[in-house]
Rosetta silent file (secondary structure, phi, psi, omega in degrees, C-alpha in Angstrom):
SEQUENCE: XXXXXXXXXXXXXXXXXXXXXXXXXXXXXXXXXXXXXXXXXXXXXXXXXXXXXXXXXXXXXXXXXXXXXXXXXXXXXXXXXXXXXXXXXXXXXXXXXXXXXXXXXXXXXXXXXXXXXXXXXXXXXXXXXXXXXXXXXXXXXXXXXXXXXXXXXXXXXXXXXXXXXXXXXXXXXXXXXXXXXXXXXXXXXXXXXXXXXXXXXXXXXXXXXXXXXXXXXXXXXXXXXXXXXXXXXXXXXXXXXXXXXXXXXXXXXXXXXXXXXXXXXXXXXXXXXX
SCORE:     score description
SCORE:     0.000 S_00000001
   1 L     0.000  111.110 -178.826  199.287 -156.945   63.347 S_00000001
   2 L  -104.234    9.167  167.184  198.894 -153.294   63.774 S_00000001
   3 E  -110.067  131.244 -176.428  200.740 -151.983   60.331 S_00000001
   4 E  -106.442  109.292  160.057  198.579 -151.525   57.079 S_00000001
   5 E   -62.210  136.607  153.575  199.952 -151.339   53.611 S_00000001
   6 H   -40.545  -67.643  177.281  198.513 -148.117   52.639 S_00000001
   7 H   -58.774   13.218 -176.686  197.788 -149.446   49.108 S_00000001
   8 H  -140.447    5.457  173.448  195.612 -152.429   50.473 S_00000001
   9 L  -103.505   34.338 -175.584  193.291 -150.197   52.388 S_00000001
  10 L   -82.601  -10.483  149.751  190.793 -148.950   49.307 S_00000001
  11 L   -52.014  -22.574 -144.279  187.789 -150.769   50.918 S_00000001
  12 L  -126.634 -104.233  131.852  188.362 -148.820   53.559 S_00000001
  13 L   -22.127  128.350 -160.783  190.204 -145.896   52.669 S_00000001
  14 L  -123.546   73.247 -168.473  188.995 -144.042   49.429 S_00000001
  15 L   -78.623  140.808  167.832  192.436 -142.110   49.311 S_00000001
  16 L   -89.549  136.911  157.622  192.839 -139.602   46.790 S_00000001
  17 L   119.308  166.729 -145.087  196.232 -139.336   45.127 S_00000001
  18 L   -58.816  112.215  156.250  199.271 -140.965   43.319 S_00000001
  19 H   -58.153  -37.398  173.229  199.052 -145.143   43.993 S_00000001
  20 H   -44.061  -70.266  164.492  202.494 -145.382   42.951 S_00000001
  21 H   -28.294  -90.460 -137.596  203.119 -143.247   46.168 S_00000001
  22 H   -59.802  -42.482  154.580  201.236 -144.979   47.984 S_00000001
  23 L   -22.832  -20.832 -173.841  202.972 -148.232   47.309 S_00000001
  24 L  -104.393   -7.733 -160.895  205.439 -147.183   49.212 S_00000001
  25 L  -104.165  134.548  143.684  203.451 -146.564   52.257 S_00000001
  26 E  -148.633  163.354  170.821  202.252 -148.142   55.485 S_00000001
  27 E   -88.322  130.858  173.002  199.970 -147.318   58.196 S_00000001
  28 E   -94.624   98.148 -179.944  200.889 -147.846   61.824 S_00000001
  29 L   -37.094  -51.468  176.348  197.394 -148.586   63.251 S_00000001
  30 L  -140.575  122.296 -173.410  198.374 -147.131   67.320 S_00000001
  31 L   -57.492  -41.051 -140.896  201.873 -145.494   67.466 S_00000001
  32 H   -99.833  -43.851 -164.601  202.187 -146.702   71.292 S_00000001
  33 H   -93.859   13.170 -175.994  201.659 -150.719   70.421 S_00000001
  34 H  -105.420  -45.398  167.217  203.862 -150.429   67.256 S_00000001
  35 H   -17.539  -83.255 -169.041  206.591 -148.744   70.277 S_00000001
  36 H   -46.000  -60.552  172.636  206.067 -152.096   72.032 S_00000001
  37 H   -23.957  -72.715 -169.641  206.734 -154.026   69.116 S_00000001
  38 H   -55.967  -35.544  173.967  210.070 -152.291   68.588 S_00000001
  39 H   -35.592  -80.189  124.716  210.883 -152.892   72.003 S_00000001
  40 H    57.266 -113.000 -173.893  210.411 -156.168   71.304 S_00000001
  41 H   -76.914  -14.599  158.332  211.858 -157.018   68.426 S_00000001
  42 L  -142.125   43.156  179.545  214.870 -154.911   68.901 S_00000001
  43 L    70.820   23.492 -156.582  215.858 -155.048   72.657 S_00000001
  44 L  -149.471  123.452  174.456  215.468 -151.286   73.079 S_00000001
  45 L   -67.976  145.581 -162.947  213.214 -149.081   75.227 S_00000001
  46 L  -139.940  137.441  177.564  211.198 -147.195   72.610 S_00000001
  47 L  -169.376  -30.497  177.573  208.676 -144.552   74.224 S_00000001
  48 L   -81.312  174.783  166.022  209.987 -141.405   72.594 S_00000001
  49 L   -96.191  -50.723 -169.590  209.673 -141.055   68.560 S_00000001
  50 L   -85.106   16.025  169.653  213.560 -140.148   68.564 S_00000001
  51 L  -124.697   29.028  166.406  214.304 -143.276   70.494 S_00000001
  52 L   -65.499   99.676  177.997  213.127 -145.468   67.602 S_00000001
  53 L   -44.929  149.688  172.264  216.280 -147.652   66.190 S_00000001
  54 H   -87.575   17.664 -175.956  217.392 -146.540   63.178 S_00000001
  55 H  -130.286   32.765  147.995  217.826 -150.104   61.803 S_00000001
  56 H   -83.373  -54.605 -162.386  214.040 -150.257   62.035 S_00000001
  57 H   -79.775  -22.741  146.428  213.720 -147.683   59.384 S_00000001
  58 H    -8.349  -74.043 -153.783  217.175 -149.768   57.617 S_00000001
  59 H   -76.857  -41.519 -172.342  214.714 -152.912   57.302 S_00000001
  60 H   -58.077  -54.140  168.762  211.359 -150.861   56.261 S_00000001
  61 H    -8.888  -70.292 -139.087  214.136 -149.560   53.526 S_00000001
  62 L   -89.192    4.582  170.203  215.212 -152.592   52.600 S_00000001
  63 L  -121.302   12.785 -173.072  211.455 -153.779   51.689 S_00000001
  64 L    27.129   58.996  154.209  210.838 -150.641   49.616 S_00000001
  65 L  -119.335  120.113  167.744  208.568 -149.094   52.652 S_00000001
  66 L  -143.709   57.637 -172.014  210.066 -145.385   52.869 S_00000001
  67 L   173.606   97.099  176.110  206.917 -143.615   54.160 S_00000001
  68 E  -109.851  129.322  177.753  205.269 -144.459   57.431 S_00000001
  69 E  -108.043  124.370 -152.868  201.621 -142.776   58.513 S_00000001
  70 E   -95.388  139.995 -166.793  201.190 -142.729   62.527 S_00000001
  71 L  -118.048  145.927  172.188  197.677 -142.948   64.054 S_00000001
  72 L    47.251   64.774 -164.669  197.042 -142.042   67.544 S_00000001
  73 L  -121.328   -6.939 -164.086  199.677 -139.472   68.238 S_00000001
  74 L   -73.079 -176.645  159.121  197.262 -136.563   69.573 S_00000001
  75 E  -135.075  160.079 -121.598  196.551 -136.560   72.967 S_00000001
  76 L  -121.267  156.875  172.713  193.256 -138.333   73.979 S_00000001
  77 L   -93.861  145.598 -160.220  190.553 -137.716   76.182 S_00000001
  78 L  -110.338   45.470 -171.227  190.752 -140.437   78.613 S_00000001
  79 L   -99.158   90.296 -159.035  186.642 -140.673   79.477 S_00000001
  80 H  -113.806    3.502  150.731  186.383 -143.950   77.654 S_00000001
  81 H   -82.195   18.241  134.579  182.933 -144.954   79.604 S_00000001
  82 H   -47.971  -39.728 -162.440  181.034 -142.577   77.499 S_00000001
  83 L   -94.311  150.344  176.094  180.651 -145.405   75.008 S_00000001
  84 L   -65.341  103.104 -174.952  177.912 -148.025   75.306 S_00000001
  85 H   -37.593  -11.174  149.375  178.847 -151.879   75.725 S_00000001
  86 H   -53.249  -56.327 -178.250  176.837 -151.915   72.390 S_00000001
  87 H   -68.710  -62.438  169.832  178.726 -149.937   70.591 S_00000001
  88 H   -45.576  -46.081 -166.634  182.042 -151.487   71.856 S_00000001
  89 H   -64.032  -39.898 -174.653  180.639 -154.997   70.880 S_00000001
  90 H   -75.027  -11.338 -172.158  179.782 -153.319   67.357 S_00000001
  91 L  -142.431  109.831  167.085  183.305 -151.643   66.711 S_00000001
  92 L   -50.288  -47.497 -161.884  186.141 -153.704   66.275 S_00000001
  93 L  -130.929  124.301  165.611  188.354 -150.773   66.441 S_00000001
  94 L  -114.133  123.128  160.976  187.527 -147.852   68.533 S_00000001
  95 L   -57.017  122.797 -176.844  189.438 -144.661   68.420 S_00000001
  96 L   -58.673  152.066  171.347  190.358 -142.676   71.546 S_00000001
  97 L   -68.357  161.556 -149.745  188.730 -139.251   71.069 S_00000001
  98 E  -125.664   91.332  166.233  191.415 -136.522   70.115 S_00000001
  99 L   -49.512  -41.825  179.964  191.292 -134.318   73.522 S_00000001
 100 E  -145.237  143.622  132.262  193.813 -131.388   71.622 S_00000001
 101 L   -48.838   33.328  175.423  195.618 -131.498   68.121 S_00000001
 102 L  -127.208  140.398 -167.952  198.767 -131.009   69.990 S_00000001
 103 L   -55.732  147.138 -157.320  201.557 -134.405   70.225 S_00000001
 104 L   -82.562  129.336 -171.211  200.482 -136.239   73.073 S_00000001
 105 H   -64.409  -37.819  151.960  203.544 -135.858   75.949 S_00000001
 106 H   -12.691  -64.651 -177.992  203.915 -139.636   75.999 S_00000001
 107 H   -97.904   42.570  149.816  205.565 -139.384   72.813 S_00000001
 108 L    82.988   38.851  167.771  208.066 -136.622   74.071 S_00000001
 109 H    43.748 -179.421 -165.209  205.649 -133.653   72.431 S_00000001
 110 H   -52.452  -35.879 -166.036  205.615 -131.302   69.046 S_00000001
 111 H   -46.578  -84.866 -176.710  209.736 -130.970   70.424 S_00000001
 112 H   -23.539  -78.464 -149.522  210.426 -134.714   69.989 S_00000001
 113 H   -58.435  -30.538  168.126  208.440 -135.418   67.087 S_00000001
 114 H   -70.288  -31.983  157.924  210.373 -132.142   65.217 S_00000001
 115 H   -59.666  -25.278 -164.468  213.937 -133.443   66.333 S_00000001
 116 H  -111.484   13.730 -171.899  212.631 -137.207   64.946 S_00000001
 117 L   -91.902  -38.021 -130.984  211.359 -135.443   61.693 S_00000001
 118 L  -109.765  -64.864 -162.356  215.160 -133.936   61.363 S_00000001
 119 H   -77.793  -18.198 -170.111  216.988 -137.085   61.440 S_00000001
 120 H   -98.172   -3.334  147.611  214.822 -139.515   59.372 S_00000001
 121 H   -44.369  -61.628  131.319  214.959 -136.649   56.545 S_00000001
 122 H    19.487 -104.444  134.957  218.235 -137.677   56.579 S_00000001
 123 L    -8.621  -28.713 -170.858  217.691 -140.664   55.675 S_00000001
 124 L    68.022   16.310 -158.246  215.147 -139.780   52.952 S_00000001
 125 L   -99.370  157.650 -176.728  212.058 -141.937   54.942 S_00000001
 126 L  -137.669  147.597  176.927  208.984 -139.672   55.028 S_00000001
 127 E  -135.435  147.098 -177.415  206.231 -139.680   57.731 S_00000001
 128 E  -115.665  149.724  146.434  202.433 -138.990   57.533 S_00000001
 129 E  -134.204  155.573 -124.601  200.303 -138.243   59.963 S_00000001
 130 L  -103.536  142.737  118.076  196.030 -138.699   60.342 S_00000001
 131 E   -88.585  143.056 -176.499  193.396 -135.728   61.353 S_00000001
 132 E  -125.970   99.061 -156.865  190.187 -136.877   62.084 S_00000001
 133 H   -87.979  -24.986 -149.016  187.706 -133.699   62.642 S_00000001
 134 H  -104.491   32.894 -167.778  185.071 -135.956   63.367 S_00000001
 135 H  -151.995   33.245  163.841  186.538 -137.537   66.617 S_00000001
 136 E   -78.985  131.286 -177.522  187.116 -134.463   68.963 S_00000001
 137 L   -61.413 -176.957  163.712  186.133 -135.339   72.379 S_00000001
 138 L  -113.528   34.366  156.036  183.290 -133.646   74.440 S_00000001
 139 L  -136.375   15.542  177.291  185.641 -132.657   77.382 S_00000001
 140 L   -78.125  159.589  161.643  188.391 -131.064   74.708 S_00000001
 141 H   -42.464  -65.330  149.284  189.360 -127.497   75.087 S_00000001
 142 H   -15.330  -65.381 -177.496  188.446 -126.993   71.162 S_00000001
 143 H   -63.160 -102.567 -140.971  184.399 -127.453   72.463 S_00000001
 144 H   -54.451  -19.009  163.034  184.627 -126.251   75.500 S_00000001
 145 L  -113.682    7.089  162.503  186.183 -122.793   75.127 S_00000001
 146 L  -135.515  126.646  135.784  184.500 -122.594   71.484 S_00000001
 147 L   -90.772  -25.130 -176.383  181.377 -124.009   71.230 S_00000001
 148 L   -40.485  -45.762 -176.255  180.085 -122.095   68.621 S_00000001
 149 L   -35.886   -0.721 -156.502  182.773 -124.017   66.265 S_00000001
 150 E  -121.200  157.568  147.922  180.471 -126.806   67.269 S_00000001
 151 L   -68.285   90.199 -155.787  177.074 -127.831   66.249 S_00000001
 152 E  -137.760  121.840  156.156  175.324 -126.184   69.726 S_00000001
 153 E   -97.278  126.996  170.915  171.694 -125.002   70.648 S_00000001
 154 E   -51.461  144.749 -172.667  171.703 -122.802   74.224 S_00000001
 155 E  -147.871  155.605  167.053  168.624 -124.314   76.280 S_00000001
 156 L  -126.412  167.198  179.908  166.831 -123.321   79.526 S_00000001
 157 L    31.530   85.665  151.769  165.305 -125.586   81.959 S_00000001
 158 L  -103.443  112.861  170.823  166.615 -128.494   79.989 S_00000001
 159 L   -47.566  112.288  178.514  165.601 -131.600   82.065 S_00000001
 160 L   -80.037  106.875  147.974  168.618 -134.449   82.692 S_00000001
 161 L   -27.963  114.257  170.804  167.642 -137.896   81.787 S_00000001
 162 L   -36.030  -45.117  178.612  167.405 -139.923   84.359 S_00000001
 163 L   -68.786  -35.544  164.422  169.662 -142.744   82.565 S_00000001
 164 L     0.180  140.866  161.724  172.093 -139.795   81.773 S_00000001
 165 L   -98.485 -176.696 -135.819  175.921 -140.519   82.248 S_00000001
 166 L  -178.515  101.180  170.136  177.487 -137.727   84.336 S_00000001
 167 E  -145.546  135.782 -155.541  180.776 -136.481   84.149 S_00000001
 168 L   -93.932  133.887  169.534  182.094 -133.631   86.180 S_00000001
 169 L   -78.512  -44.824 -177.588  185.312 -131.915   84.169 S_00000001
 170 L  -178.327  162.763  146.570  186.301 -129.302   86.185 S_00000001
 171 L    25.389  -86.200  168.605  185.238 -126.338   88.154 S_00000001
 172 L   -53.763  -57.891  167.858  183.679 -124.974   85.345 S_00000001
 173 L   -70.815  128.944  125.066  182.101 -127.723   83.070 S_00000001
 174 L  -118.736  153.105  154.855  179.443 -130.523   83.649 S_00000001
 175 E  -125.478  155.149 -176.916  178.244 -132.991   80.870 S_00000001
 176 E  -134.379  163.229 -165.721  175.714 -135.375   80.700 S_00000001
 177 E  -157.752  131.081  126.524  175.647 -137.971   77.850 S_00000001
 178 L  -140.595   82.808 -105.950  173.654 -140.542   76.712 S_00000001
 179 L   -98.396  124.274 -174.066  174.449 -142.833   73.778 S_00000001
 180 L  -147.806   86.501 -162.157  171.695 -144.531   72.064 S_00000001
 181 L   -66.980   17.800  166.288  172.562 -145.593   68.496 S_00000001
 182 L   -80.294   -9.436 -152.004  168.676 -145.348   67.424 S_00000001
 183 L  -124.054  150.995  154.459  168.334 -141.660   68.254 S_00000001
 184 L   -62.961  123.814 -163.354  170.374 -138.397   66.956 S_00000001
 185 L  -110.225  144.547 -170.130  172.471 -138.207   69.903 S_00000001
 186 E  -162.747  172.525 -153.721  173.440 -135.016   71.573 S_00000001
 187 E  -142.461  161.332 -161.674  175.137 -134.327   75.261 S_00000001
 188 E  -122.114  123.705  154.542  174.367 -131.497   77.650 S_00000001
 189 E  -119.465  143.199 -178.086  177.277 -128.960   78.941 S_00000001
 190 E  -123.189  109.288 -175.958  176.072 -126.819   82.102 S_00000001
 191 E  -100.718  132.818 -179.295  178.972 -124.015   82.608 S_00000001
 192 L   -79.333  -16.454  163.002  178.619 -123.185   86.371 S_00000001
 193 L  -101.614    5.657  166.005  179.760 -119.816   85.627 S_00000001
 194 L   -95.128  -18.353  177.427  177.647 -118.469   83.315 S_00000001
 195 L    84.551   20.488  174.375  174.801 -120.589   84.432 S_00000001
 196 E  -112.223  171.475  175.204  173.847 -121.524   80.614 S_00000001
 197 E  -144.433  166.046 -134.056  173.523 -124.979   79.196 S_00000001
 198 E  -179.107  114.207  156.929  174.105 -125.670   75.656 S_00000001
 199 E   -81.923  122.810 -151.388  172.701 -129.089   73.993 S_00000001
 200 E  -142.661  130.382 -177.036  175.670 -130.110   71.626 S_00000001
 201 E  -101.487  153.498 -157.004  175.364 -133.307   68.931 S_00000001
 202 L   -93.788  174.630 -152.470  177.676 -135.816   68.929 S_00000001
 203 L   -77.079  145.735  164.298  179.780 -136.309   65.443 S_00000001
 204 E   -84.407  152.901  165.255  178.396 -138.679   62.731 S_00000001
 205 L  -102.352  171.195 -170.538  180.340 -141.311   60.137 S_00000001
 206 L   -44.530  -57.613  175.183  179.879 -141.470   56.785 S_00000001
 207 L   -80.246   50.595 -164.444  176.354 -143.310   57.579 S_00000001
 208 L    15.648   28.010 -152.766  175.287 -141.070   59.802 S_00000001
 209 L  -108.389  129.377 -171.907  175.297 -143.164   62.537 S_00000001
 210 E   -63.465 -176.422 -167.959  176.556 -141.007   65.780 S_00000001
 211 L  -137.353  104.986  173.884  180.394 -141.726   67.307 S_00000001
 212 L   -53.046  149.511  136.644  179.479 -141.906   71.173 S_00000001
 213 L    80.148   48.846 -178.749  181.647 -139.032   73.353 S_00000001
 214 L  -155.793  152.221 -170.813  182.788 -136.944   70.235 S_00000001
 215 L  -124.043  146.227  176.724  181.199 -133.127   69.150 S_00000001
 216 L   -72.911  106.611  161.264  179.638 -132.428   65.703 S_00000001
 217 E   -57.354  139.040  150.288  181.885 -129.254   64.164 S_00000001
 218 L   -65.943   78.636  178.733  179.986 -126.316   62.692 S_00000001
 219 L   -52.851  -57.026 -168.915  182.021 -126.921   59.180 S_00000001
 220 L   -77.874   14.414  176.382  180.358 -123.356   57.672 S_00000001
 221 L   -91.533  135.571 -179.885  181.497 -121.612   60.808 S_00000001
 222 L   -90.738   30.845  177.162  184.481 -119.367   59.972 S_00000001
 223 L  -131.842   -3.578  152.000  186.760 -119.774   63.077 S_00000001
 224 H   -64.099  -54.036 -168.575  186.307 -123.652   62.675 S_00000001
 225 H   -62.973  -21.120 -174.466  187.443 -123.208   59.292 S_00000001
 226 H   -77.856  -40.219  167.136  190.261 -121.046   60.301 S_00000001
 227 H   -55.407  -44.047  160.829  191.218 -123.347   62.948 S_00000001
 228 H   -59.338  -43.287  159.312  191.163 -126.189   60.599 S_00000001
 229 H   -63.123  -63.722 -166.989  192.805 -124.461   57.673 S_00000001
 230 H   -56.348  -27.187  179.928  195.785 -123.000   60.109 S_00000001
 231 H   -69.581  -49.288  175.693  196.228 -126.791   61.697 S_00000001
 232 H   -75.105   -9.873 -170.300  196.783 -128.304   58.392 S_00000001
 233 H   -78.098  -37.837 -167.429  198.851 -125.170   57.148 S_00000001
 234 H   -76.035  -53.619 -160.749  201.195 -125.781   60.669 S_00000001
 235 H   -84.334  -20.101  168.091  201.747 -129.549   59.919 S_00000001
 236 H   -48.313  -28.181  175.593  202.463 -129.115   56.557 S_00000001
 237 H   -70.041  -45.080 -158.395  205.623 -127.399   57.132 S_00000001
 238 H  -126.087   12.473  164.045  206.928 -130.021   58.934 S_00000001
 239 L  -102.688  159.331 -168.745  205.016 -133.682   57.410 S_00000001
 240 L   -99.258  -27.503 -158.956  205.868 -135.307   54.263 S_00000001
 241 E  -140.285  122.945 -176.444  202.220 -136.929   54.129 S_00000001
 242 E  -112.351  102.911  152.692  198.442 -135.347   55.894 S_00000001
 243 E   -85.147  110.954  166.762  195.610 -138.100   55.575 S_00000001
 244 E   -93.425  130.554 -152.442  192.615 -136.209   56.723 S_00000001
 245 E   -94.559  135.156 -175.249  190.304 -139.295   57.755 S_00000001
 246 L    38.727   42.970 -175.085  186.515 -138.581   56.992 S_00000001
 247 H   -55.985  -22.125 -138.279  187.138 -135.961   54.906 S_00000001
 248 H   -86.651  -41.097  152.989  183.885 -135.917   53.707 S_00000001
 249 H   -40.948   17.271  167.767  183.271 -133.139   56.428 S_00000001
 250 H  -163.134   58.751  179.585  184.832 -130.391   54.752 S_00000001
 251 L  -107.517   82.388  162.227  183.394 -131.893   51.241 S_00000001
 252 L  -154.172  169.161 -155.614  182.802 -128.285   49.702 S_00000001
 253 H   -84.619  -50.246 -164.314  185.588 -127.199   46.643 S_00000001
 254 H   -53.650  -41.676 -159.485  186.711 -123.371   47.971 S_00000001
 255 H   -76.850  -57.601 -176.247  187.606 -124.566   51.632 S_00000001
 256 H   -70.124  -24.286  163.153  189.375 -127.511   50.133 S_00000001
 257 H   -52.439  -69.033 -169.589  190.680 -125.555   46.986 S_00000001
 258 H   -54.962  -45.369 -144.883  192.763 -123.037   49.350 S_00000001
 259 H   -62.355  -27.324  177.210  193.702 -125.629   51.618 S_00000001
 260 H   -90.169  -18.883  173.165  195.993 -127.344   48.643 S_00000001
 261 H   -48.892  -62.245  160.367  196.617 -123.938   47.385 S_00000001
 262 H  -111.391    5.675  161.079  198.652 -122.814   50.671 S_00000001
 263 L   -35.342 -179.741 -171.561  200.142 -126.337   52.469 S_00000001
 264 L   -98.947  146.795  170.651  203.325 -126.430   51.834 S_00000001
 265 L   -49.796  -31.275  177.558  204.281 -128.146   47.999 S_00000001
 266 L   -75.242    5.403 -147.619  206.455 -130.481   49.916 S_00000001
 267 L  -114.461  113.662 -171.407  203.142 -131.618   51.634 S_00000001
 268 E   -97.453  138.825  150.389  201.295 -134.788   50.035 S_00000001
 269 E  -105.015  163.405  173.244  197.389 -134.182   51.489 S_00000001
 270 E  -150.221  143.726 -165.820  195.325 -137.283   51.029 S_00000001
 271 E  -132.637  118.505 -174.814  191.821 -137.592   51.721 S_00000001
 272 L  -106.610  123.533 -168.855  189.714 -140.640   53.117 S_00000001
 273 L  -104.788    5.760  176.881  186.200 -139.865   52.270 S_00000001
 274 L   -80.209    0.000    0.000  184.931 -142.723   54.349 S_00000001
């Protein structure tokens, strides 16, 4: 089963905001296997957002669901042997790492998803969708053409672990990795054209416990925050519902004060502090 009443996830989700709402709500756990489903179940290639039957959202209707939140719409970094067969054994559910904040071309891009925004308005059905700052990959664009935005020391002669994982990106970029959930975990980028290397720690949960193949943000840096303020300001415009997921990384009141201050009013934020 990959859909979640909203309103049945407060172990889990520590949501802020109106229950009532929420009541109304479910989460679709991977966007691509809820697709298959609709194939599925209603004889119709589904791959697109805007090639979703419209008697799907009929039936959610008709069960007082008018407010679906879509998980895993970004596109992903696909380096998914970064993680440890530990870790995998240890995580039920693993997230792909979020390569860009921009809609992943599988599901027909920002285009698509603003044309499937347009018609299920229509309609009166509202869609949410998750950020997670604390799941950015270590071979996204975000890192790698900012690191400051990142929790990064510059190093010389830094020695590679033998055990080191090894992944060449491009041209420019190498990383090394190694995932050890005993240790504060941190990853190595070598840029071949400046000739520096830059030790960069990977992102934490709630328990501090690292997230293999993911970069720590520099929260008090102000062109993270700017990036991060301007992303949620841009989606705001055009989503009925923003859960940012591990909110607890931007748990200080002024950054989160403006951020409800300019979103748009039509814009429910919600916050999972887990």
């Amino acid at each position: 089963m990959i859909i979640l009443m909203v309103s049945e996830l407060n172990e889990i989700y520590n949501l802020s905001n109106d229950k009532a709402y929420l009541d109304s709500a479910i989460i679709i756990k991977d966007t691509k296997l809820w697709f298959n489903e609709l194939e599925t179940k209603y004889d119709k290639k589904v791959s697109k957002f805007t090639e979703i039957p419209k008697i799907a959202f009929t039936d959610m209707i008709a069960n007082n669901i008018d407010t679906l939140i879509l998980t895993n719409i970004w596109e992903i970094s696909d380096k998914k042997y970064f993680y440890s067969n530990e870790y995998i054994q240890e995580n039920d559910c693993i997230e792909p790492p979020i390569k860009d904040f921009t809609i992943a071309n599988q599901f027909g891009g920002i285009n698509n998803l603003t044309k499937f925004l347009k018609e299920v308005k229509h309609i009166n059905f509202n869609i949410g969708i998750i950020f997670d700052f604390t799941n950015i990959a270590i071979d996204s664009n975000i890192l790698l053409k900012n690191l400051s935005w990142f929790e990064v020391d510059e190093v010389k002669n830094f020695q590679i672990d033998t055990n080191s994982l090894f992944l060449e990106i491009n041209d420019e970029f190498e990383i090394y990795t190694r995932f050890d959930k005993n240790v504060d975990n941190k990853f190595l980028i070598k840029n071949n054209s400046t000739k520096k290397s830059y030790v960069v720690k990977n992102s934490v949960n709630k328990l501090l416990h690292p997230i293999p193949n993911t970069a720590k943000i520099n929260i008090v840096n102000s062109s993270m925050q700017k990036y991060i303020f301007d992303l949620l300001v841009s989606f705001s415009k055009l989503i009925d519902v923003i859960l940012i997921k591990s909110a607890y990384v931007l748990d200080y009141q002024e950054f989160l004060f403006k951020i409800n201050q300019e979103t748009s009013k039509n814009s429910l934020i919600l916050m999972d502090e887990n």
